[in-house]
Structures are given as structure tokens and as C-alpha cells.
PDB file of C-alpha atoms in Angstrom:
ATOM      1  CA  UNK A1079     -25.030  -9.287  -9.488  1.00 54.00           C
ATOM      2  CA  UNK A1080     -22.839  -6.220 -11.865  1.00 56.00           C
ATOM      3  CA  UNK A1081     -19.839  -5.500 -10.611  1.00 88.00           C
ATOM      4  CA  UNK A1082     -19.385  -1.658  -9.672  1.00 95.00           C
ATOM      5  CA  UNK A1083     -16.172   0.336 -10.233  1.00 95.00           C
ATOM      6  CA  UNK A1084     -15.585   2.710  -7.470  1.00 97.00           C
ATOM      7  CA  UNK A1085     -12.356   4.688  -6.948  1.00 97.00           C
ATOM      8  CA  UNK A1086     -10.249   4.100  -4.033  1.00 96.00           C
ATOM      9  CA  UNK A1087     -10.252   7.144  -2.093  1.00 97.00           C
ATOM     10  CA  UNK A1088     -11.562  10.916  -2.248  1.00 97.00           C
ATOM     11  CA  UNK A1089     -11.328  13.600   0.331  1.00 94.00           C
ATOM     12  CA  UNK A1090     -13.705  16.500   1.463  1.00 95.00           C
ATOM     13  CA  UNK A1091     -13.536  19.880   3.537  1.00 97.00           C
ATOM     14  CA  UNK A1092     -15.946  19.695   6.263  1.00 97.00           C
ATOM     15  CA  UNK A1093     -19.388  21.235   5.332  1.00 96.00           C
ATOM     16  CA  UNK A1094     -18.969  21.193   1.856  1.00 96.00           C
ATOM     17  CA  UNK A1095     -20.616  18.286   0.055  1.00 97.00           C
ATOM     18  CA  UNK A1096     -19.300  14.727  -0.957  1.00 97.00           C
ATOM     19  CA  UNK A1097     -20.380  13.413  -4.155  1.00 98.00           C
ATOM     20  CA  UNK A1098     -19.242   9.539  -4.408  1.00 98.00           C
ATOM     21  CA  UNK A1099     -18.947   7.832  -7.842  1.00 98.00           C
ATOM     22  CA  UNK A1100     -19.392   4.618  -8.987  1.00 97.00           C
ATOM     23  CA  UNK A1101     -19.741   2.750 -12.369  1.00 97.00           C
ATOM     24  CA  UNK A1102     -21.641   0.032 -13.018  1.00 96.00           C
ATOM     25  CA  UNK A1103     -22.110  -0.264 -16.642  1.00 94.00           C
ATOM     26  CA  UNK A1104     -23.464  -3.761 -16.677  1.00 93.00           C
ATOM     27  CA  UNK A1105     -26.337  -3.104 -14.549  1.00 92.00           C
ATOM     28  CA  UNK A1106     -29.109  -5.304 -15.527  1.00 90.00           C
ATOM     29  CA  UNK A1107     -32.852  -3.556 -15.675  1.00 89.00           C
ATOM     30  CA  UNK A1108     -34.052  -5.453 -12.821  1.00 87.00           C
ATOM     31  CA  UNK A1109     -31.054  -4.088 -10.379  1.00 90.00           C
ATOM     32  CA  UNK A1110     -30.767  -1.564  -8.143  1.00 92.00           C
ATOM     33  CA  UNK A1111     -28.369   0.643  -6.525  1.00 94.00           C
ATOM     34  CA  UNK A1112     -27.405   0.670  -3.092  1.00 94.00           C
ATOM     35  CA  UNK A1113     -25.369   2.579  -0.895  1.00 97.00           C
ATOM     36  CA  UNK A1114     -23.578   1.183   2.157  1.00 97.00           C
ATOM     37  CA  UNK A1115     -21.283   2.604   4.225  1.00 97.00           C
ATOM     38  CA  UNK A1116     -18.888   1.459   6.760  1.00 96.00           C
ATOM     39  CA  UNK A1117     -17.726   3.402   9.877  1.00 95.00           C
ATOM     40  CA  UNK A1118     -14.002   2.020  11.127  1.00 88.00           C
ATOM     41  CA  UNK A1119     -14.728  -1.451  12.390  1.00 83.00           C
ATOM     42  CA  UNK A1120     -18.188  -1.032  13.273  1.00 92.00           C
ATOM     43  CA  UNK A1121     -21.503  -2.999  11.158  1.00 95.00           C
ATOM     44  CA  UNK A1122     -21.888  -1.595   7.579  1.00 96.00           C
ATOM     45  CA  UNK A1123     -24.861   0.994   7.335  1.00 96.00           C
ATOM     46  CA  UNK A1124     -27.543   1.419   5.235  1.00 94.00           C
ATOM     47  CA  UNK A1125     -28.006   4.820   3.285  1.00 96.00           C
ATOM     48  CA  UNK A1126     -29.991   4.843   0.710  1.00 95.00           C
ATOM     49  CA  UNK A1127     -31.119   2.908  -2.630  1.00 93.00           C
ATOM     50  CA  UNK A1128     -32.753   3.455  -6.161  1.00 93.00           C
ATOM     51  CA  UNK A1129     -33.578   1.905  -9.507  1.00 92.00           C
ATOM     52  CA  UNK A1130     -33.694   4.968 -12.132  1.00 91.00           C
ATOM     53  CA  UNK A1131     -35.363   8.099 -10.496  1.00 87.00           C
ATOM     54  CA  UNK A1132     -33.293  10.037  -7.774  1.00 93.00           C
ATOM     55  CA  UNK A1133     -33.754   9.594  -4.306  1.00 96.00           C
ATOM     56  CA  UNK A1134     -33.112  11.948  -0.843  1.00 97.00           C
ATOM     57  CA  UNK A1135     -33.535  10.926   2.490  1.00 95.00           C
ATOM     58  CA  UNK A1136     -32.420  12.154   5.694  1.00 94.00           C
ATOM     59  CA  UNK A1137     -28.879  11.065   4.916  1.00 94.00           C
ATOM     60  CA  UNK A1138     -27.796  11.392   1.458  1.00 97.00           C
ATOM     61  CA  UNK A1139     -28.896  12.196  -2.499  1.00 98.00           C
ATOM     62  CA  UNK A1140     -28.739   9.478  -5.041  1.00 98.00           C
ATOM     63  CA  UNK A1141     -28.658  10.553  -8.550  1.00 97.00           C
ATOM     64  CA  UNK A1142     -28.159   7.643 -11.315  1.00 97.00           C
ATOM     65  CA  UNK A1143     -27.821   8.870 -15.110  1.00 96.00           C
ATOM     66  CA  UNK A1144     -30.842   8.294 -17.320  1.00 95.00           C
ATOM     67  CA  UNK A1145     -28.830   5.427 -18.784  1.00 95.00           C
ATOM     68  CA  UNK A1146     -28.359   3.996 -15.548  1.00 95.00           C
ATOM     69  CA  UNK A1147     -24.692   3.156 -15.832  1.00 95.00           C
ATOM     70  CA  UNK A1148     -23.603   5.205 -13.752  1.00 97.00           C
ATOM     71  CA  UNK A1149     -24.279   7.089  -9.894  1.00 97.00           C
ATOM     72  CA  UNK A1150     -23.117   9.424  -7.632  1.00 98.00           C
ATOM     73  CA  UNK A1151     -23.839   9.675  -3.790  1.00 98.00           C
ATOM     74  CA  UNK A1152     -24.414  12.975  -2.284  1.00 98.00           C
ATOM     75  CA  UNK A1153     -23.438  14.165   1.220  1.00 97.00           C
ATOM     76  CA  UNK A1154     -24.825  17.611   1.322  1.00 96.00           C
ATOM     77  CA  UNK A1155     -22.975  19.048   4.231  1.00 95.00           C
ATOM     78  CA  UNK A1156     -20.021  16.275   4.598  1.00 96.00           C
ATOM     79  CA  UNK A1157     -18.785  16.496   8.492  1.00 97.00           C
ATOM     80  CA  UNK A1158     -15.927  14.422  10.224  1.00 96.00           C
ATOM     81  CA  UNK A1159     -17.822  11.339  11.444  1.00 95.00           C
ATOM     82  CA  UNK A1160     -19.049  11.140   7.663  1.00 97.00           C
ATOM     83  CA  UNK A1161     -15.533   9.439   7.134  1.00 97.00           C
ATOM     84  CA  UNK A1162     -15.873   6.128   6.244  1.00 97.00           C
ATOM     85  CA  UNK A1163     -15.732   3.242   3.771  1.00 97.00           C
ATOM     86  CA  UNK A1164     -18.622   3.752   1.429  1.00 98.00           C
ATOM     87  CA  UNK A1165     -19.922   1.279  -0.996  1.00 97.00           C
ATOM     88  CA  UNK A1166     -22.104   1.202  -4.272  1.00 97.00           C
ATOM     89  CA  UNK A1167     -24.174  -2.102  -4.484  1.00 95.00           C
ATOM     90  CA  UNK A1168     -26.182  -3.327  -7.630  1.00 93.00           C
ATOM     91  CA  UNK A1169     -28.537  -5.734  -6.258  1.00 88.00           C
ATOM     92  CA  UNK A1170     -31.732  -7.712  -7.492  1.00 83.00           C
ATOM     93  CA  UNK A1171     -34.266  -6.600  -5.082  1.00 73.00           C
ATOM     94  CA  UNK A1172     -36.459  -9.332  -3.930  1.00 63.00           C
ATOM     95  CA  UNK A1173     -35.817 -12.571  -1.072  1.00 49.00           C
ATOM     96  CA  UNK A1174     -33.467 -14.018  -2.913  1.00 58.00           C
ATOM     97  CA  UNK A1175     -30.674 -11.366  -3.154  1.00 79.00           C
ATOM     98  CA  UNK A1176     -27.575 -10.938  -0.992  1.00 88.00           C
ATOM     99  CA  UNK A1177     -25.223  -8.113  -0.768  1.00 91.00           C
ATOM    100  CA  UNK A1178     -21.670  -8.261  -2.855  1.00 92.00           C
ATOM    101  CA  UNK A1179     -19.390  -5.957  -0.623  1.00 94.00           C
ATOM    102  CA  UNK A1180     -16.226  -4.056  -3.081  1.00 93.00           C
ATOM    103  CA  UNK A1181     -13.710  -2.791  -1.883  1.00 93.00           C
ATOM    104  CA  UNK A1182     -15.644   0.163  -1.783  1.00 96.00           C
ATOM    105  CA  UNK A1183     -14.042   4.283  -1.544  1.00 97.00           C
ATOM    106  CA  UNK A1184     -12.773   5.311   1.539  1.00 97.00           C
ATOM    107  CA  UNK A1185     -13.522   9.036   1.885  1.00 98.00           C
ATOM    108  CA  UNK A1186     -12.068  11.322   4.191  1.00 97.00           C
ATOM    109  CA  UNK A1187     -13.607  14.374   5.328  1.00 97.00           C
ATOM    110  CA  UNK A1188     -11.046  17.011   6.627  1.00 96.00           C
ATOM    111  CA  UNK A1189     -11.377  19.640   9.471  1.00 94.00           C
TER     112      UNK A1189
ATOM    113  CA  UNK B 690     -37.434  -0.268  18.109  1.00 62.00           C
ATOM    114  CA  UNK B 691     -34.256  -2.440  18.663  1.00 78.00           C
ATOM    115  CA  UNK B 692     -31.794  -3.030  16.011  1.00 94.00           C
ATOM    116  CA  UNK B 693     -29.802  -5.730  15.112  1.00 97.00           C
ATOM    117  CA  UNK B 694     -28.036  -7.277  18.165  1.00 97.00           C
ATOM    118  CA  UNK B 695     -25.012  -9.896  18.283  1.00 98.00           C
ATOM    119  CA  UNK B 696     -23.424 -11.604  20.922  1.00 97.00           C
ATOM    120  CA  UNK B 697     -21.149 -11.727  21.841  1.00 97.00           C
ATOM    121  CA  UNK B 698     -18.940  -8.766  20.723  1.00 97.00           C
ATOM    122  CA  UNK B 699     -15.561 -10.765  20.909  1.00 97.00           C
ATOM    123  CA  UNK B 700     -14.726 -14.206  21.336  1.00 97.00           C
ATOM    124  CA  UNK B 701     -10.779 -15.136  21.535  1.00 98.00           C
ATOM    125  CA  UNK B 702     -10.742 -19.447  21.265  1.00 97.00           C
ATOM    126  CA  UNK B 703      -8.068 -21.770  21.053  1.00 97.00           C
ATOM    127  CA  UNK B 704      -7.690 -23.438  17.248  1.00 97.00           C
ATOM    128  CA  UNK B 705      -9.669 -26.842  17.481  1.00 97.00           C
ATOM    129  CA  UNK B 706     -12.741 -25.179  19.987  1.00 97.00           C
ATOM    130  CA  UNK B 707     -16.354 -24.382  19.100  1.00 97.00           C
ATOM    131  CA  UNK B 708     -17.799 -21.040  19.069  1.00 98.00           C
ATOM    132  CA  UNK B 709     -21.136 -20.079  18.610  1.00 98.00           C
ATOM    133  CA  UNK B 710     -22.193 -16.532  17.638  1.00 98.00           C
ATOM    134  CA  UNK B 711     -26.392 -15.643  17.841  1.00 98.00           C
ATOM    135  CA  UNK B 712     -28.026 -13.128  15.664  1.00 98.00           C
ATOM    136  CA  UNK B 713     -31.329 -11.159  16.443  1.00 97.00           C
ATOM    137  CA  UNK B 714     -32.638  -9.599  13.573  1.00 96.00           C
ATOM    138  CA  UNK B 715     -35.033  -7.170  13.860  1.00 95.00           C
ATOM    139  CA  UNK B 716     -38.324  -7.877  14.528  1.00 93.00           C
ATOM    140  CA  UNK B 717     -41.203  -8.774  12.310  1.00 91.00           C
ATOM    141  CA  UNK B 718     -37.660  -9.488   9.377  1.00 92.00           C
ATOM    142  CA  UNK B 719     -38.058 -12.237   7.612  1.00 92.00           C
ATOM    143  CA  UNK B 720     -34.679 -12.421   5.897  1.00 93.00           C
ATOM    144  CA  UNK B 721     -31.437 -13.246   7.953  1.00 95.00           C
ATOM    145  CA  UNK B 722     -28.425 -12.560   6.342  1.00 96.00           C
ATOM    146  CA  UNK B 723     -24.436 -14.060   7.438  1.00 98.00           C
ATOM    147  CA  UNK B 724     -21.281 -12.004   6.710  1.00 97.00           C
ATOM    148  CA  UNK B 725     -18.114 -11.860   7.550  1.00 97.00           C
ATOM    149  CA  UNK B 726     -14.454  -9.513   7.064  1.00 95.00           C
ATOM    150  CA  UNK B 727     -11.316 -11.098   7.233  1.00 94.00           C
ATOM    151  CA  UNK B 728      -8.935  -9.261   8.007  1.00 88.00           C
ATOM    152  CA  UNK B 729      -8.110  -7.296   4.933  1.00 85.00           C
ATOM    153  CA  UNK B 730     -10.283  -8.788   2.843  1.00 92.00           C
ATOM    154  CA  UNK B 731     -13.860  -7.149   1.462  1.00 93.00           C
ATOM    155  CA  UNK B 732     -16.766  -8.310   3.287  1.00 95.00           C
ATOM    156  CA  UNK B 733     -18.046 -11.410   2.131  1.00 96.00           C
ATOM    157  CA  UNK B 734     -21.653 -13.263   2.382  1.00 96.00           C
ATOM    158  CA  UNK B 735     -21.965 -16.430   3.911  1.00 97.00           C
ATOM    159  CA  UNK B 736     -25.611 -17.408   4.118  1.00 96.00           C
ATOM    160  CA  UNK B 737     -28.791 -16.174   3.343  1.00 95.00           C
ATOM    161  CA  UNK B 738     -32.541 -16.797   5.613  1.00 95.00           C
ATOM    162  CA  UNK B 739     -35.864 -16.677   4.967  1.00 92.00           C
ATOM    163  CA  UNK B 740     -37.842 -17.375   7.985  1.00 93.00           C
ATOM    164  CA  UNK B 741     -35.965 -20.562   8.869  1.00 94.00           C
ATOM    165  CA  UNK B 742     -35.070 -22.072   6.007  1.00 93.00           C
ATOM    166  CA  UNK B 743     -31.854 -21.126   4.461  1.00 94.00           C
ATOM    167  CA  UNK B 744     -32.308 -19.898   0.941  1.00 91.00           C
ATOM    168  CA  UNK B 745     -28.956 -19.666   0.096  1.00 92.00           C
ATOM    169  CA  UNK B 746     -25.989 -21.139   1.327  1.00 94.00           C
ATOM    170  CA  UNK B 747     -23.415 -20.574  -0.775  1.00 93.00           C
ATOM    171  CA  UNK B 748     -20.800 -18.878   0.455  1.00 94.00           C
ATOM    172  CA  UNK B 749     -20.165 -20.746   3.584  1.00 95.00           C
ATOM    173  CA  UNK B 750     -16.341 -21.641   3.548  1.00 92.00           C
ATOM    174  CA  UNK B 751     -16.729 -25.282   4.173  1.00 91.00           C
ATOM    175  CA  UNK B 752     -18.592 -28.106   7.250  1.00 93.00           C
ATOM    176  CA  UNK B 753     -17.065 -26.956   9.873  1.00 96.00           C
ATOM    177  CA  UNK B 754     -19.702 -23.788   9.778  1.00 97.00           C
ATOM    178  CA  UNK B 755     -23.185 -24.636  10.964  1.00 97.00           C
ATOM    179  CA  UNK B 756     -26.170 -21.771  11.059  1.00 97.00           C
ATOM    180  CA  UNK B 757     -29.079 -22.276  12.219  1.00 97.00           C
ATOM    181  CA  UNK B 758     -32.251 -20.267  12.137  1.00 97.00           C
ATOM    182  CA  UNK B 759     -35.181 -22.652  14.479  1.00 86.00           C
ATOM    183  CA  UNK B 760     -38.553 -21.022  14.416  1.00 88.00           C
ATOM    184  CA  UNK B 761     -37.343 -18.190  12.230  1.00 86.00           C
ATOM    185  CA  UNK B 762     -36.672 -15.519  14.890  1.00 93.00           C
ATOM    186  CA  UNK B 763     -32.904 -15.270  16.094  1.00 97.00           C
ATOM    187  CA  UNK B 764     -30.002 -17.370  14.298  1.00 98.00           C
ATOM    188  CA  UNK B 765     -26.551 -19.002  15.372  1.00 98.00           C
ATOM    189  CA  UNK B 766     -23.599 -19.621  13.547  1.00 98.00           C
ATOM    190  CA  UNK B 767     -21.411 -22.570  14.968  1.00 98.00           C
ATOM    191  CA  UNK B 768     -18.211 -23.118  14.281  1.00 97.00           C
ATOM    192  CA  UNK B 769     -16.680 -26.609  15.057  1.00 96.00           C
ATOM    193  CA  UNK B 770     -13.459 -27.004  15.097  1.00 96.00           C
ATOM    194  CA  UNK B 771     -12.536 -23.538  15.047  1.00 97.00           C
ATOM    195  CA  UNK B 772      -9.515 -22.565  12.627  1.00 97.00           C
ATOM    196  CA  UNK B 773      -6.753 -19.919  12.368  1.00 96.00           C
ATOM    197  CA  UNK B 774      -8.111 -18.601   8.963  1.00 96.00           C
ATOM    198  CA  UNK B 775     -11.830 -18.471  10.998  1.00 97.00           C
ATOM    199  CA  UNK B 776     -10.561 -15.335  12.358  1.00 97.00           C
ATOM    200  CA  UNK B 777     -12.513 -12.196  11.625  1.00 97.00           C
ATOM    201  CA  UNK B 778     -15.732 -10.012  12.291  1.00 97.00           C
ATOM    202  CA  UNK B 779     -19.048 -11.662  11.469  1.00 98.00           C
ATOM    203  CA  UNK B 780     -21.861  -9.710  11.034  1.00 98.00           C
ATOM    204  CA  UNK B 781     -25.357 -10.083  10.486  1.00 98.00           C
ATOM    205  CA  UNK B 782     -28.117  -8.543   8.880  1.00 96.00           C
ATOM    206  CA  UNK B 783     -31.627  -8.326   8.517  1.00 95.00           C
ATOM    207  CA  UNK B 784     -34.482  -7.006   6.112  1.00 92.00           C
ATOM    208  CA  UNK B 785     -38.006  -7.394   5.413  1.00 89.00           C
ATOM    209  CA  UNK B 786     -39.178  -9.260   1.895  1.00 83.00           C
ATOM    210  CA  UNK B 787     -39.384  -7.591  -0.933  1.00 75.00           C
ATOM    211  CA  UNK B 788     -36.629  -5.391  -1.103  1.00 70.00           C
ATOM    212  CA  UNK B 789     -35.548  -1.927   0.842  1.00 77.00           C
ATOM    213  CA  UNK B 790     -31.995  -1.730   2.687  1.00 87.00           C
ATOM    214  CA  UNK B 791     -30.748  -4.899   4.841  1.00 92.00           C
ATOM    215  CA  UNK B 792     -29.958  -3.811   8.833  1.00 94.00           C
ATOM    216  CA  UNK B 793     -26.662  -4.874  10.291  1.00 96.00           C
ATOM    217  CA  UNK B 794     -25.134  -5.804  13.569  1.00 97.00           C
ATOM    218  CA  UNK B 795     -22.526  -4.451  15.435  1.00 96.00           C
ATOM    219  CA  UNK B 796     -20.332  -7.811  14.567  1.00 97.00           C
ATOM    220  CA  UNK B 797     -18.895 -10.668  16.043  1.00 98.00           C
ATOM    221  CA  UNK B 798     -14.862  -9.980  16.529  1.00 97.00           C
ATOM    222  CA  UNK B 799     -13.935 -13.679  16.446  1.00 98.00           C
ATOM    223  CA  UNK B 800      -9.612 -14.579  17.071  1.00 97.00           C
ATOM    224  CA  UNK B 801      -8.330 -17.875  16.879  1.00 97.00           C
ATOM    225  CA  UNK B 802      -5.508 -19.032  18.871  1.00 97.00           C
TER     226      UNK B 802
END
């Protein structure tokens, strides 16, 4: 799987939106990006994935440049429990493919 | 519909014992996925399901770990003789072929004594 390049740490007032970067120049065409997050100690938690077009869902935006080497993760209306460890994933979708956790950006959301 | 469930939550054993942790994956998933956080290390995958066979093994840290997977519905992960460095949170996941997001547990908070 690419490697992503996330940074380390970002913080956000509470009800504005997070956007979340991550690089991952090497992406192969096959590969797609995930979003994980992780809440203190608890099971990491799915949020939302794409190959090339943007997605929404309940929880978050995902836009990825037309060149796909890059993405950002959108929390429209961040709020305290949104603090967490969040990670960008590039991932072969199919049975075969596990997930490679980063060290991911830890983002705080402020009061 | 239930989610993925571990047991148990915590385990404290003495170095040389055997622990064994169980996974249920959600229902109707046919992939079963091992993890597990060290303590300040990134998350790293252990072993990989499909159904019951394993597909992919390879990042279980050495003999001493033994999962299992019999008729493709819930998993365990043995671990015999427990270590020090076997300390950690193990967590498992599940997903349904063919891509789409994997499901975790809760974890496994496993200390060696």
C-alpha cells in the first residue's frame, strides 16, 4: 500500500469546520482513500472512503484533487467529541487488503 | 444490528500464561481482520480472514500467537506463553468482500506481568 503524509496535529474552534490533510503522492490507480479515526483508547472508526470523485455522508466530506495525490477530510460543524486521532488510508479495495495504520493527526477541537 | 464485540475487555496474566481473546464480527462479514497497539506504537495488522481460512498472515509477531477462525463465524487469538512485549490493545475488525470500510471492536486491553 502508498504511504500517506499527514501532519501531526491541527486544532479547531467548536462549530467551525475541520478540514484534515493528507498526501499520498504515490497512490497507485487501483487505491483508495480511507478515513479512520480514533477516539482516546477506544476501536478505530470508520468515516468515510473514495477513489477520485468526492464523497459526503452523514459524518464527513472527502474531497481528493483531480490528480489524486492529494485529500482533505471535512468536518462541517467540528464539536468536542470530534477530537481524536484521525487517519488517511490508501488501500487496494478488494479481500485481500488490510489496513496500514500512520501515525495519523491528532486534532483537537476547542470550546 | 450488533457490532463488533470482543471479550474480554481486559485481561492482566502473569508472563509465561495463555490468554485467549474471541472476536465476533459482524454478521453475514466474511473478512476477519487482527490488530493490535502497543503501547506507543501505530496500530499494526496481524492477520487477515476470509471465511475461515486465513488469507494473510503476515504480520503475526512470531509462534507463540495462534488465531483461529472454525466455521468462519467468530475468531480467537491465543497466545501461549504470554510475553512482556505481548502487552497492548488488540482489536478486531470486520467487513464484507469487495471493499467498503472494515468495522472494529472495542479492543482487547491485554497486560503482562
Amino acid at each position: 500500500d502508498a504511504k500517506t503524509t499527514q501532519p501531526p496535529s491541527m486544532d479547531c474552534a467548536e462549530g467551525r469546520a475541520a478540514n484534515l490533510p493528507c498526501n499520498h503522492s504515490t497512490i497507485s490507480g487501483n487505491e483508495y482513500v480511507y478515513w479512520y479515526r480514533q477516539i482516546h483508547s477506544q476501536g478505530p472508526q470508520y468515516i468515510i472512503h473514495g477513489l477520485k470523485n468526492n464523497e459526503t455522508n452523514e459524518m464527513a466530506s472527502l474531497i481528493i484533487t483531480e490528480d489524486r495525490k492529494s485529500s482533505t477530510l471535512i468536518l462541517p460543524h467540528a464539536t468536542l467529541r470530534d477530537t481524536a486521532v484521525y487517519y488517511c488510508i490508501v488501500r487496494v479495495t478488494g479481500a485481500n487488503s488490510k489496513l496500514t495504520f500512520g501515525k495519523g493527526i491528532t486534532l483537537s477541537v476547542r470550546p | 444490528e450488533a457490532g463488533v464485540t470482543q471479550f474480554p475487555s481486559h485481561s492482566v496474566i502473569e508472563k509465561g500464561q495463555t490468554v485467549t481473546l474471541r472476536c465476533d464480527p459482524i454478521s453475514g462479514h466474511d473478512n476477519l481482520y487482527w490488530y493490535r497497539r502497543v503501547m506507543g506504537k501505530e496500530i499494526k495488522f496481524l492477520l487477515h480472514f476470509v471465511k475461515e481460512s486465513k488469507q494473510d498472515e503476515s504480520g503475526m509477531p512470531n509462534n507463540r500467537f495462534l488465531a483461529e477462525r472454525t466455521g468462519g463465524t467468530y475468531s480467537t487469538l491465543k497466545v501461549q506463553p504470554a510475553e512482556l512485549e505481548d502487552s497492548g490493545v488488540y482489536f478486531c475488525a470486520s467487513s464484507v468482500s469487495g471493499g467498503g470500510g472494515a468495522f472494529f471492536g472495542q479492543g482487547t486491553r491485554l497486560t503482562v506481568v
